[in-house]
């Protein structure tokens, strides 16, 4: 049992907790493995922290730590897909240090390259904490379901967005108000764009797709829609109709008639029927549902963020490394991962929820239904709520099944109609 | 990459599927590891199976297979805690063969001894398929949450029992009728006792406790109550009151005031509020909820039985072995597992659901409430439904929080009351 020497770069929420646990010690460490925190790097050396790291070698420059003789594994907890985090990760592997990171943006972008480098140099490289915090979802796919062909992944992958949607319903408040509350409570960042515009969930969806199918779409190629346009009224209408609105990261793979594998991948808000497990996942909780060839449907829920849950995942990687676990980071040789894999528009047909704000005048519904008729989209139900004061009306339309592309075309015509005030909100209904 | 030679003992549902997958091959096998099915043993050599094993060396006696030079790992899929399965497993490890098994009864009883033997001989020994079929729950606890102290486990661990309870509600049928249906559909065995009397769930609860706490209670020391006494009326009353009835395997650990660890462990039907995730787990699905120190609450659901899901778990063990994963079967050294660990009666107080069938005469409710008063148990609500025809009444009582021991004492007095017809049904309410 040789001693594993650990260097942590970044002592924020997660880094601080990882350092604390390593110094304090935990059950498994005492019995089975030996590791020691030998180096840290952070912006401030003196900042008051949960754990005293003054006895640990401090590097102002994390890159220096990555080339230090005395370190076996770099734990990168700085974040960001470029800049210092990227330099550090590549530098660590180039300097024959193993690498553990929680950096989803970096893995989504450079995961394959990093895995290739790790494999070439025979190093341990893992990133359990990059997706869904304390939920060991990567290990689940990579090892627990390893003999399964995975065909579909659906995840509530961003706790902030899920909290906002849950809280809007719970507290009957609008999006902006709940967002401000969430920021005050520390559930949302000062700049919440990554969370509420779906970017963070997209990074995680890309990583999950890599693990599940060996295919990594690029962020630019992903259809991404956030939750900014969802109103309290949307949530109320959906509730009445038996649905919850959830921001889902979604990816699935199937073969077309020529036997070519096609990847479907998106991040957007969906309506989910209340009988689906995912509809009951509320607040900051994350969940991932996996469809697999032998084990069938497996769903796991848990804390998707926060210092302690994320540290749990980072530390599990450290124990795996200390245990000598031979790891293909993405469950297969890096060579077999297809980078920048092209995603396809959904072929499957869905029902849709549309909410339109229109001028309350005669003929508008006739104009709308004519457009639907032109595009061969049948309507299942309509709710119209008039606002006498400003002579507008809110129209909610549930369609029968139609393809996303046809619906997008119809929407382009609808926007041009006289009397349609704002861009309609259009959400797929999960089935 | 050396070739791993596998022998399967038992070609039932699961064994057949494992053999099929090994012969057919799956993604990971082609790329990364080499294993080959070299031997099988089953009752009948000639039986028509999903996969042709006529080219594979056949052993009439699995014990002979366990001592064959040509086999690296024995996959035991015979079942049963004694007899041939036990002999085979010990014999395999004694003969320096690694061991993979799905045998929950055996692991619950002899898991520690087998782990000691495997450790002594430096062999791989795993049993992922023994709990919750296709759900990789043991890996989740043993590796994914390895740095966490686990304090509580709650599981829907028997698909048959869960199916019966769900179906009683869904189809509005009584226990016996649904059981017969389940037997016809293959969801319940001809002798359903292990499933509906909670024994199977108890085996799994014991294994989970070993993984989570390193403490294995004996089956005899476990409080076990099955679902035979649950009537359709119970389910209807609970539904009205906002609950579902679920057979739960439950275990938790905490330190008493002297710092001594106390284990609480039971299998019985509980009332669960509909806002709990576990209440939504219906049909043959299994679920396990884990309370952990860092990752918090993690819940996983999936297929708990069936050939394909269980084979998925067996094969994941095989891949782990082929991958050279160094495994402490119970997540710690076998020496550290406490066998026959004493369980304690629950100290926590719960609300209770009681259903009594009584003679419909004046004074009976007064007699009952007097008993409750004597034992200092307050009543939250009472439903009384009289049956004019046979002059009986059904009484449903929800108590305020009380301890299980006090309630048991009260029940003993209640049974003796004049006019109480049958032994009351008494269920804890989950909180």
Coordinates of N, CA, C and O in Angstrom, one line a residue, chain B residues 102-260:
Chain B
X102 N -25.5 -14.6 -7.4 CA -26.7 -13.8 -7.2 C -27.5 -14.3 -6.0 O -28.6 -13.9 -5.8
X103 N -26.9 -15.1 -5.2 CA -27.6 -15.8 -4.2 C -27.7 -15.1 -2.8 O -26.8 -15.1 -2.0
X104 N -28.8 -14.4 -2.7 CA -29.0 -13.5 -1.5 C -29.1 -14.2 -0.2 O -28.6 -13.8 0.8
X105 N -29.8 -15.4 -0.3 CA -30.0 -16.2 1.0 C -28.6 -16.6 1.5 O -28.3 -16.5 2.7
X106 N -27.8 -17.0 0.6 CA -26.4 -17.5 0.9 C -25.5 -16.4 1.5 O -24.9 -16.5 2.5
X107 N -25.6 -15.2 0.8 CA -24.7 -14.1 1.2 C -25.2 -13.6 2.5 O -24.4 -13.2 3.4
X108 N -26.5 -13.5 2.7 CA -27.0 -13.0 4.0 C -26.6 -13.9 5.1 O -26.4 -13.4 6.3
X109 N -26.4 -15.2 4.9 CA -26.0 -16.1 5.9 C -24.5 -16.3 6.0 O -23.9 -16.3 7.1
X110 N -23.9 -16.5 4.9 CA -22.4 -16.9 4.9 C -21.5 -15.9 4.2 O -20.4 -16.2 3.9
X111 N -22.1 -14.7 4.0 CA -21.3 -13.7 3.2 C -19.9 -13.4 3.9 O -18.9 -13.3 3.2
X112 N -19.9 -13.2 5.2 CA -18.7 -12.8 5.9 C -17.6 -14.0 5.7 O -16.5 -13.7 5.4
X113 N -18.1 -15.2 5.9 CA -17.2 -16.4 5.8 C -16.6 -16.5 4.4 O -15.4 -16.7 4.2
X114 N -17.5 -16.3 3.4 CA -17.0 -16.4 2.0 C -16.1 -15.2 1.7 O -15.0 -15.5 1.1
X115 N -16.3 -14.0 2.2 CA -15.4 -12.9 2.0 C -14.1 -13.1 2.6 O -13.0 -12.8 2.1
X116 N -14.1 -13.7 3.8 CA -12.8 -14.1 4.5 C -12.0 -15.0 3.7 O -10.8 -14.9 3.5
X117 N -12.7 -16.0 3.2 CA -12.0 -17.0 2.4 C -11.4 -16.4 1.1 O -10.3 -16.7 0.7
X118 N -12.2 -15.6 0.4 CA -11.8 -14.9 -0.8 C -10.6 -14.1 -0.5 O -9.6 -14.1 -1.3
X119 N -10.6 -13.3 0.6 CA -9.5 -12.4 0.9 C -8.3 -13.2 1.2 O -7.2 -12.9 0.7
X120 N -8.4 -14.3 1.9 CA -7.3 -15.2 2.3 C -6.6 -15.7 1.1 O -5.4 -15.7 1.0
X121 N -7.4 -16.1 0.1 CA -6.8 -16.7 -1.1 C -6.7 -15.7 -2.2 O -6.4 -16.1 -3.4
X122 N -6.9 -14.4 -1.9 CA -6.7 -13.3 -2.9 C -7.5 -13.5 -4.2 O -7.0 -13.4 -5.3
X123 N -8.8 -13.8 -3.9 CA -9.7 -14.1 -5.1 C -10.8 -13.0 -5.2 O -11.1 -12.3 -4.2
X124 N -11.3 -12.9 -6.3 CA -12.4 -11.9 -6.6 C -13.7 -12.6 -6.1 O -14.0 -13.7 -6.5
X125 N -14.5 -11.8 -5.4 CA -15.8 -12.4 -4.9 C -16.8 -11.3 -4.9 O -16.6 -10.3 -4.2
X126 N -17.8 -11.4 -5.7 CA -18.8 -10.3 -5.8 C -20.2 -10.9 -6.0 O -20.4 -12.0 -6.5
X127 N -21.2 -10.1 -5.7 CA -22.6 -10.6 -5.6 C -23.6 -9.4 -5.9 O -24.6 -9.3 -5.3
X128 N -23.2 -8.6 -6.9 CA -24.1 -7.4 -7.2 C -25.5 -7.9 -7.5 O -26.5 -7.2 -7.1
X129 N -25.7 -9.0 -8.2 CA -27.1 -9.4 -8.6 C -27.9 -9.9 -7.4 O -29.1 -10.2 -7.5
X130 N -27.3 -10.0 -6.2 CA -28.1 -10.6 -5.1 C -29.1 -9.6 -4.5 O -30.0 -10.0 -3.8
X131 N -28.9 -8.3 -4.8 CA -29.8 -7.3 -4.3 C -30.4 -6.4 -5.4 O -29.6 -5.9 -6.2
X132 N -31.7 -6.3 -5.6 CA -32.3 -5.4 -6.5 C -31.9 -5.6 -7.9 O -31.8 -4.6 -8.7
X133 N -31.7 -6.8 -8.3 CA -31.5 -7.2 -9.8 C -30.6 -6.3 -10.6 O -29.4 -6.2 -10.3
X134 N -31.2 -5.6 -11.5 CA -30.4 -4.8 -12.4 C -29.9 -3.5 -11.9 O -29.1 -2.8 -12.5
X135 N -30.3 -3.1 -10.7 CA -29.8 -1.8 -10.1 C -28.5 -2.1 -9.5 O -28.3 -2.9 -8.6
X136 N -27.5 -1.3 -9.9 CA -26.1 -1.6 -9.3 C -26.0 -1.0 -7.9 O -25.1 -0.1 -7.7
X137 N -26.8 -1.5 -7.0 CA -26.9 -0.8 -5.7 C -25.6 -1.1 -4.8 O -25.2 -0.3 -4.1
X138 N -25.1 -2.3 -5.0 CA -23.9 -2.7 -4.1 C -22.7 -1.8 -4.5 O -22.0 -1.3 -3.7
X139 N -22.5 -1.7 -5.8 CA -21.4 -0.8 -6.3 C -21.6 0.6 -5.9 O -20.7 1.3 -5.6
X140 N -22.9 1.0 -6.0 CA -23.2 2.4 -5.5 C -22.7 2.7 -4.1 O -22.1 3.7 -3.8
X141 N -23.1 1.8 -3.2 CA -22.7 1.9 -1.8 C -21.2 1.7 -1.6 O -20.5 2.5 -0.9
X142 N -20.7 0.6 -2.2 CA -19.3 0.2 -2.0 C -18.3 1.1 -2.6 O -17.2 1.3 -2.0
X143 N -18.6 1.7 -3.7 CA -17.7 2.6 -4.4 C -18.1 4.0 -4.6 O -17.4 5.0 -4.3
X144 N -19.3 4.2 -5.1 CA -19.8 5.5 -5.4 C -19.9 6.4 -4.2 O -19.6 7.6 -4.2
X145 N -20.4 5.8 -3.1 CA -20.6 6.6 -1.8 C -19.5 6.2 -0.8 O -19.8 6.3 0.4
X146 N -18.4 5.7 -1.2 CA -17.4 5.0 -0.3 C -16.9 6.0 0.8 O -16.7 5.5 1.9
X147 N -16.8 7.3 0.6 CA -16.3 8.1 1.6 C -17.4 8.6 2.6 O -17.1 9.3 3.5
X148 N -18.7 8.2 2.3 CA -19.8 8.6 3.2 C -20.0 7.7 4.3 O -19.9 6.5 4.2
X149 N -20.4 8.2 5.5 CA -21.0 7.4 6.5 C -22.4 7.3 6.1 O -23.1 8.3 5.9
X150 N -22.9 6.0 6.0 CA -24.3 5.8 5.7 C -25.1 5.6 7.0 O -24.6 4.8 7.8
X151 N -26.2 6.3 7.1 CA -26.9 6.2 8.4 C -28.3 5.5 8.2 O -28.8 5.0 9.2
X152 N -28.8 5.4 7.0 CA -30.1 4.8 6.9 C -30.3 4.3 5.5 O -29.9 4.9 4.5
X153 N -31.0 3.1 5.4 CA -31.3 2.6 4.1 C -32.8 2.2 4.1 O -33.2 1.6 5.1
X154 N -33.5 2.5 3.1 CA -34.9 2.1 3.0 C -35.1 1.6 1.6 O -34.8 2.3 0.6
X155 N -35.6 0.4 1.5 CA -35.7 -0.2 0.2 C -37.0 -0.9 -0.1 O -37.6 -1.5 0.8
X156 N -37.5 -0.7 -1.3 CA -38.5 -1.6 -1.9 C -37.8 -2.7 -2.6 O -37.2 -2.5 -3.7
X157 N -37.6 -3.9 -1.9 CA -36.6 -4.8 -2.4 C -37.3 -6.1 -2.9 O -36.5 -7.0 -3.4
X158 N -38.6 -6.2 -2.9 CA -39.2 -7.4 -3.4 C -40.3 -7.0 -4.4 O -41.3 -6.5 -4.1
X159 N -40.0 -7.3 -5.7 CA -40.9 -6.9 -6.8 C -42.2 -7.6 -6.7 O -43.2 -7.0 -7.0
X160 N -42.2 -8.8 -6.3 CA -43.5 -9.5 -6.2 C -44.4 -8.9 -5.2 O -45.6 -8.6 -5.5
X161 N -43.9 -8.6 -4.0 CA -44.8 -8.0 -3.0 C -45.2 -6.6 -3.4 O -46.4 -6.2 -3.2
X162 N -44.3 -5.9 -4.1 CA -44.7 -4.5 -4.5 C -45.7 -4.6 -5.6 O -46.6 -3.8 -5.7
X163 N -45.6 -5.6 -6.5 CA -46.5 -5.7 -7.6 C -47.9 -6.0 -7.0 O -48.9 -5.4 -7.4
X164 N -47.9 -6.9 -6.0 CA -49.2 -7.3 -5.4 C -49.9 -6.1 -4.8 O -51.1 -5.8 -5.0
X165 N -49.2 -5.3 -4.0 CA -49.7 -4.2 -3.3 C -50.2 -3.1 -4.4 O -51.3 -2.5 -4.2
X166 N -49.4 -2.9 -5.4 CA -49.8 -1.9 -6.4 C -51.0 -2.4 -7.2 O -51.9 -1.6 -7.5
X167 N -51.0 -3.7 -7.5 CA -52.1 -4.2 -8.3 C -53.4 -4.3 -7.5 O -54.5 -4.1 -8.1
X168 N -53.3 -4.5 -6.2 CA -54.6 -4.5 -5.4 C -55.2 -3.1 -5.5 O -56.4 -3.0 -5.7
X169 N -54.4 -2.1 -5.4 CA -54.9 -0.7 -5.5 C -55.5 -0.5 -6.9 O -56.6 0.0 -7.1
X170 N -54.6 -0.8 -7.9 CA -55.0 -0.5 -9.3 C -56.2 -1.2 -9.8 O -57.2 -0.6 -10.3
X171 N -56.3 -2.5 -9.5 CA -57.4 -3.4 -10.0 C -58.5 -3.5 -9.0 O -59.5 -4.1 -9.3
X172 N -58.3 -2.9 -7.8 CA -59.3 -3.0 -6.7 C -59.7 -4.5 -6.4 O -60.9 -4.8 -6.4
X173 N -58.6 -5.3 -6.3 CA -58.9 -6.7 -6.0 C -58.2 -7.0 -4.6 O -57.3 -6.4 -4.2
X174 N -58.7 -8.1 -4.1 CA -58.1 -8.6 -2.8 C -56.8 -9.3 -3.0 O -56.4 -9.6 -4.1
X175 N -56.1 -9.5 -1.8 CA -54.8 -10.1 -1.8 C -54.7 -11.4 -2.5 O -53.9 -11.6 -3.4
X176 N -55.6 -12.3 -2.2 CA -55.6 -13.7 -2.7 C -55.7 -13.7 -4.2 O -55.0 -14.4 -4.9
X177 N -56.7 -12.9 -4.7 CA -57.0 -12.9 -6.1 C -55.8 -12.3 -6.9 O -55.4 -12.9 -7.9
X178 N -55.2 -11.3 -6.4 CA -54.0 -10.7 -7.1 C -52.8 -11.6 -7.0 O -52.1 -11.8 -8.0
X179 N -52.7 -12.3 -5.9 CA -51.6 -13.3 -5.8 C -51.7 -14.4 -6.9 O -50.7 -14.7 -7.6
X180 N -52.9 -14.9 -7.0 CA -53.2 -15.9 -8.1 C -52.8 -15.4 -9.5 O -52.2 -16.0 -10.2
X181 N -53.3 -14.1 -9.7 CA -53.0 -13.5 -11.0 C -51.5 -13.4 -11.2 O -51.0 -13.7 -12.3
X182 N -50.8 -13.0 -10.1 CA -49.3 -12.8 -10.2 C -48.6 -14.1 -10.5 O -47.7 -14.2 -11.3
X183 N -49.2 -15.2 -9.9 CA -48.6 -16.5 -10.1 C -48.8 -16.9 -11.6 O -47.9 -17.4 -12.2
X184 N -50.0 -16.6 -12.1 CA -50.3 -17.0 -13.5 C -49.4 -16.2 -14.5 O -49.0 -16.7 -15.5
X185 N -49.1 -15.0 -14.1 CA -48.2 -14.1 -15.0 C -46.8 -14.4 -14.8 O -45.9 -13.8 -15.5
X186 N -46.4 -15.2 -13.8 CA -45.0 -15.5 -13.6 C -44.3 -14.4 -12.7 O -43.1 -14.4 -12.5
X187 N -45.1 -13.5 -12.1 CA -44.5 -12.5 -11.2 C -44.3 -13.1 -9.8 O -43.7 -12.5 -9.0
X188 N -45.1 -14.1 -9.5 CA -44.9 -14.8 -8.1 C -44.7 -16.2 -8.3 O -45.2 -16.9 -9.3
X189 N -44.0 -16.8 -7.4 CA -43.7 -18.3 -7.5 C -44.8 -19.1 -7.0 O -45.7 -18.6 -6.3
X190 N -44.8 -20.4 -7.4 CA -45.8 -21.3 -6.9 C -45.9 -21.3 -5.4 O -46.9 -21.2 -4.8
X191 N -44.7 -21.3 -4.8 CA -44.7 -21.1 -3.3 C -44.2 -19.6 -3.1 O -43.0 -19.4 -3.1
X192 N -45.1 -18.7 -2.8 CA -44.7 -17.3 -2.8 C -44.2 -16.9 -1.4 O -44.0 -15.7 -1.2
X193 N -44.1 -17.8 -0.5 CA -43.8 -17.4 0.9 C -42.6 -16.5 1.1 O -42.7 -15.4 1.8
X194 N -41.5 -16.8 0.4 CA -40.3 -16.0 0.6 C -40.6 -14.5 0.2 O -40.1 -13.6 0.8
X195 N -41.4 -14.3 -0.8 CA -41.6 -13.0 -1.3 C -42.7 -12.2 -0.4 O -42.4 -11.1 0.0
X196 N -43.8 -12.9 -0.2 CA -44.9 -12.1 0.5 C -44.7 -12.1 2.0 O -45.3 -11.3 2.6
X197 N -43.9 -13.0 2.5 CA -43.7 -13.0 4.0 C -42.5 -12.2 4.4 O -42.1 -12.2 5.5
X198 N -41.8 -11.6 3.4 CA -40.7 -10.7 3.7 C -39.3 -11.3 3.8 O -38.4 -10.6 4.1
X199 N -39.2 -12.6 3.7 CA -37.9 -13.3 3.9 C -36.9 -12.8 2.8 O -35.8 -12.5 3.1
X200 N -37.4 -12.8 1.6 CA -36.5 -12.3 0.5 C -36.0 -10.9 0.7 O -34.8 -10.6 0.6
X201 N -36.9 -10.0 1.1 CA -36.5 -8.6 1.4 C -35.6 -8.6 2.6 O -34.7 -7.7 2.6
X202 N -35.8 -9.5 3.5 CA -34.9 -9.5 4.7 C -33.5 -9.9 4.3 O -32.5 -9.3 4.8
X203 N -33.3 -10.9 3.5 CA -32.0 -11.3 3.0 C -31.3 -10.0 2.4 O -30.1 -9.8 2.6
X204 N -32.0 -9.3 1.6 CA -31.4 -8.2 0.9 C -31.1 -7.0 1.9 O -30.1 -6.4 1.7
X205 N -32.0 -6.9 2.8 CA -31.7 -5.8 3.9 C -30.5 -6.2 4.7 O -29.7 -5.3 5.0
X206 N -30.3 -7.4 4.9 CA -29.1 -7.9 5.7 C -27.8 -7.6 4.8 O -26.8 -7.0 5.3
X207 N -27.9 -7.9 3.5 CA -26.7 -7.6 2.7 C -26.4 -6.1 2.6 O -25.3 -5.7 2.7
X208 N -27.5 -5.3 2.4 CA -27.3 -3.9 2.3 C -26.7 -3.3 3.6 O -25.8 -2.5 3.6
X209 N -27.1 -3.9 4.8 CA -26.6 -3.4 6.1 C -25.1 -3.7 6.2 O -24.3 -3.0 6.7
X210 N -24.7 -4.9 5.6 CA -23.3 -5.3 5.7 C -22.5 -4.3 4.8 O -21.4 -3.8 5.3
X211 N -23.0 -3.9 3.7 CA -22.3 -3.0 2.8 C -22.2 -1.6 3.4 O -21.2 -0.9 3.4
X212 N -23.3 -1.2 4.0 CA -23.5 0.2 4.4 C -22.7 0.4 5.8 O -22.1 1.4 6.0
X213 N -22.9 -0.5 6.7 CA -22.4 -0.3 8.1 C -21.3 -1.3 8.5 O -20.8 -1.2 9.5
X214 N -21.2 -2.4 7.7 CA -20.3 -3.5 8.1 C -20.9 -4.3 9.2 O -20.2 -5.0 10.0
X215 N -22.2 -4.2 9.4 CA -22.9 -5.0 10.4 C -24.0 -5.9 9.7 O -24.8 -5.4 8.9
X216 N -23.9 -7.2 10.0 CA -24.9 -8.1 9.4 C -25.7 -8.7 10.5 O -25.3 -9.6 11.3
X217 N -27.0 -8.3 10.6 CA -27.9 -9.0 11.6 C -28.2 -10.4 11.0 O -28.1 -10.6 9.8
X218 N -28.5 -11.3 11.9 CA -29.0 -12.6 11.4 C -30.5 -12.5 11.0 O -31.2 -11.7 11.6
X219 N -30.9 -13.4 10.2 CA -32.3 -13.4 9.7 C -33.2 -13.6 11.0 O -34.3 -13.0 11.1
X220 N -32.8 -14.4 11.9 CA -33.6 -14.8 13.1 C -33.8 -13.6 14.0 O -34.7 -13.4 14.7
X221 N -32.8 -12.6 13.9 CA -32.8 -11.5 14.8 C -33.6 -10.3 14.2 O -33.7 -9.2 14.8
X222 N -34.1 -10.5 13.0 CA -34.7 -9.4 12.3 C -36.2 -9.4 12.5 O -36.9 -10.5 12.5
X223 N -36.8 -8.2 12.7 CA -38.3 -8.2 12.8 C -38.8 -8.2 11.4 O -38.6 -7.3 10.6
X224 N -39.6 -9.2 11.1 CA -40.1 -9.4 9.7 C -41.6 -9.6 9.7 O -42.1 -10.4 10.4
X225 N -42.3 -8.8 8.9 CA -43.7 -8.9 8.8 C -44.0 -8.8 7.3 O -43.6 -7.9 6.6
X226 N -44.8 -9.8 6.8 CA -45.2 -9.8 5.4 C -46.4 -9.0 5.1 O -46.9 -8.2 5.8
X227 N -47.0 -9.3 3.9 CA -48.2 -8.5 3.4 C -49.4 -9.3 3.4 O -50.4 -8.8 2.9
X228 N -49.4 -10.5 3.9 CA -50.6 -11.4 3.8 C -51.9 -10.8 4.5 O -53.0 -11.1 4.0
X229 N -51.7 -10.0 5.5 CA -52.8 -9.5 6.3 C -53.4 -8.2 5.7 O -54.4 -7.7 6.2
X230 N -52.7 -7.6 4.7 CA -53.2 -6.4 4.1 C -54.4 -6.6 3.2 O -54.4 -7.5 2.3
X231 N -55.5 -5.9 3.5 CA -56.7 -6.1 2.7 C -56.9 -5.0 1.7 O -56.2 -3.9 1.8
X232 N -57.8 -5.2 0.8 CA -58.1 -4.1 -0.2 C -58.6 -2.9 0.6 O -58.3 -1.7 0.2
X233 N -59.4 -3.1 1.7 CA -59.9 -2.0 2.5 C -58.7 -1.2 3.1 O -58.8 0.0 3.1
X234 N -57.7 -1.9 3.6 CA -56.5 -1.2 4.1 C -56.0 -0.2 3.1 O -55.7 0.9 3.4
X235 N -55.8 -0.7 1.9 CA -55.3 0.1 0.8 C -56.2 1.3 0.5 O -55.7 2.4 0.3
X236 N -57.5 1.0 0.5 CA -58.4 2.1 0.2 C -58.4 3.2 1.3 O -58.4 4.4 1.1
X237 N -58.4 2.7 2.6 CA -58.4 3.7 3.7 C -57.1 4.5 3.6 O -57.1 5.7 3.7
X238 N -56.0 3.8 3.4 CA -54.7 4.6 3.3 C -54.7 5.6 2.2 O -54.2 6.7 2.3
X239 N -55.2 5.2 1.0 CA -55.3 6.0 -0.1 C -56.1 7.3 0.3 O -55.7 8.4 0.0
X240 N -57.2 7.1 0.9 CA -58.1 8.2 1.4 C -57.3 9.2 2.3 O -57.4 10.4 2.2
X241 N -56.4 8.5 3.1 CA -55.7 9.3 4.1 C -54.4 9.9 3.5 O -53.6 10.6 4.2
X242 N -54.1 9.6 2.2 CA -52.9 10.2 1.6 C -51.7 9.4 1.6 O -50.6 9.8 1.5
X243 N -51.9 8.0 1.8 CA -50.7 7.1 1.9 C -50.8 6.0 0.9 O -51.9 5.7 0.4
X244 N -49.6 5.4 0.7 CA -49.5 4.1 0.0 C -49.0 3.1 1.0 O -48.2 3.5 1.8
X245 N -49.3 1.9 0.8 CA -48.7 0.8 1.6 C -47.6 0.2 0.8 O -47.8 -0.3 -0.3
X246 N -46.4 0.1 1.4 CA -45.2 -0.5 0.7 C -44.5 -1.4 1.7 O -44.3 -1.1 2.8
X247 N -44.1 -2.6 1.2 CA -43.2 -3.4 2.0 C -41.8 -2.9 1.9 O -41.2 -2.9 0.9
X248 N -41.3 -2.4 3.1 CA -40.0 -1.8 3.1 C -39.0 -2.7 3.9 O -39.3 -3.2 5.0
X249 N -37.8 -2.8 3.3 CA -36.7 -3.2 4.1 C -36.0 -2.0 4.6 O -35.7 -1.1 3.9
X250 N -35.8 -2.0 5.9 CA -35.4 -0.7 6.6 C -34.2 -1.0 7.5 O -34.3 -1.9 8.3
X251 N -33.1 -0.2 7.4 CA -32.1 -0.4 8.4 C -31.5 1.0 8.7 O -31.3 1.8 7.8
X252 N -31.1 1.2 9.9 CA -30.4 2.5 10.2 C -29.5 2.2 11.4 O -29.6 1.2 12.1
X253 N -28.5 3.1 11.5 CA -27.6 2.9 12.6 C -27.3 4.3 13.3 O -27.4 5.3 12.6
X254 N -27.2 4.2 14.6 CA -26.8 5.5 15.3 C -26.2 5.1 16.6 O -26.2 3.9 17.0
X255 N -25.5 6.1 17.2 CA -24.8 5.8 18.4 C -25.7 6.2 19.6 O -26.4 7.2 19.6
X256 N -25.7 5.3 20.6 CA -26.5 5.7 21.8 C -25.7 6.6 22.7 O -24.6 7.0 22.3
X257 N -26.3 7.0 23.9 CA -25.6 8.0 24.7 C -24.2 7.6 25.2 O -23.4 8.4 25.5
X258 N -24.0 6.2 25.2 CA -22.6 5.8 25.5 C -21.7 5.6 24.4 O -20.6 5.0 24.5
X259 N -22.1 6.1 23.2 CA -21.3 6.0 22.0 C -21.3 4.6 21.4 O -20.5 4.4 20.5
X260 N -22.2 3.7 21.8 CA -22.2 2.4 21.2 C -23.1 2.4 20.0 O -24.2 3.0 20.1

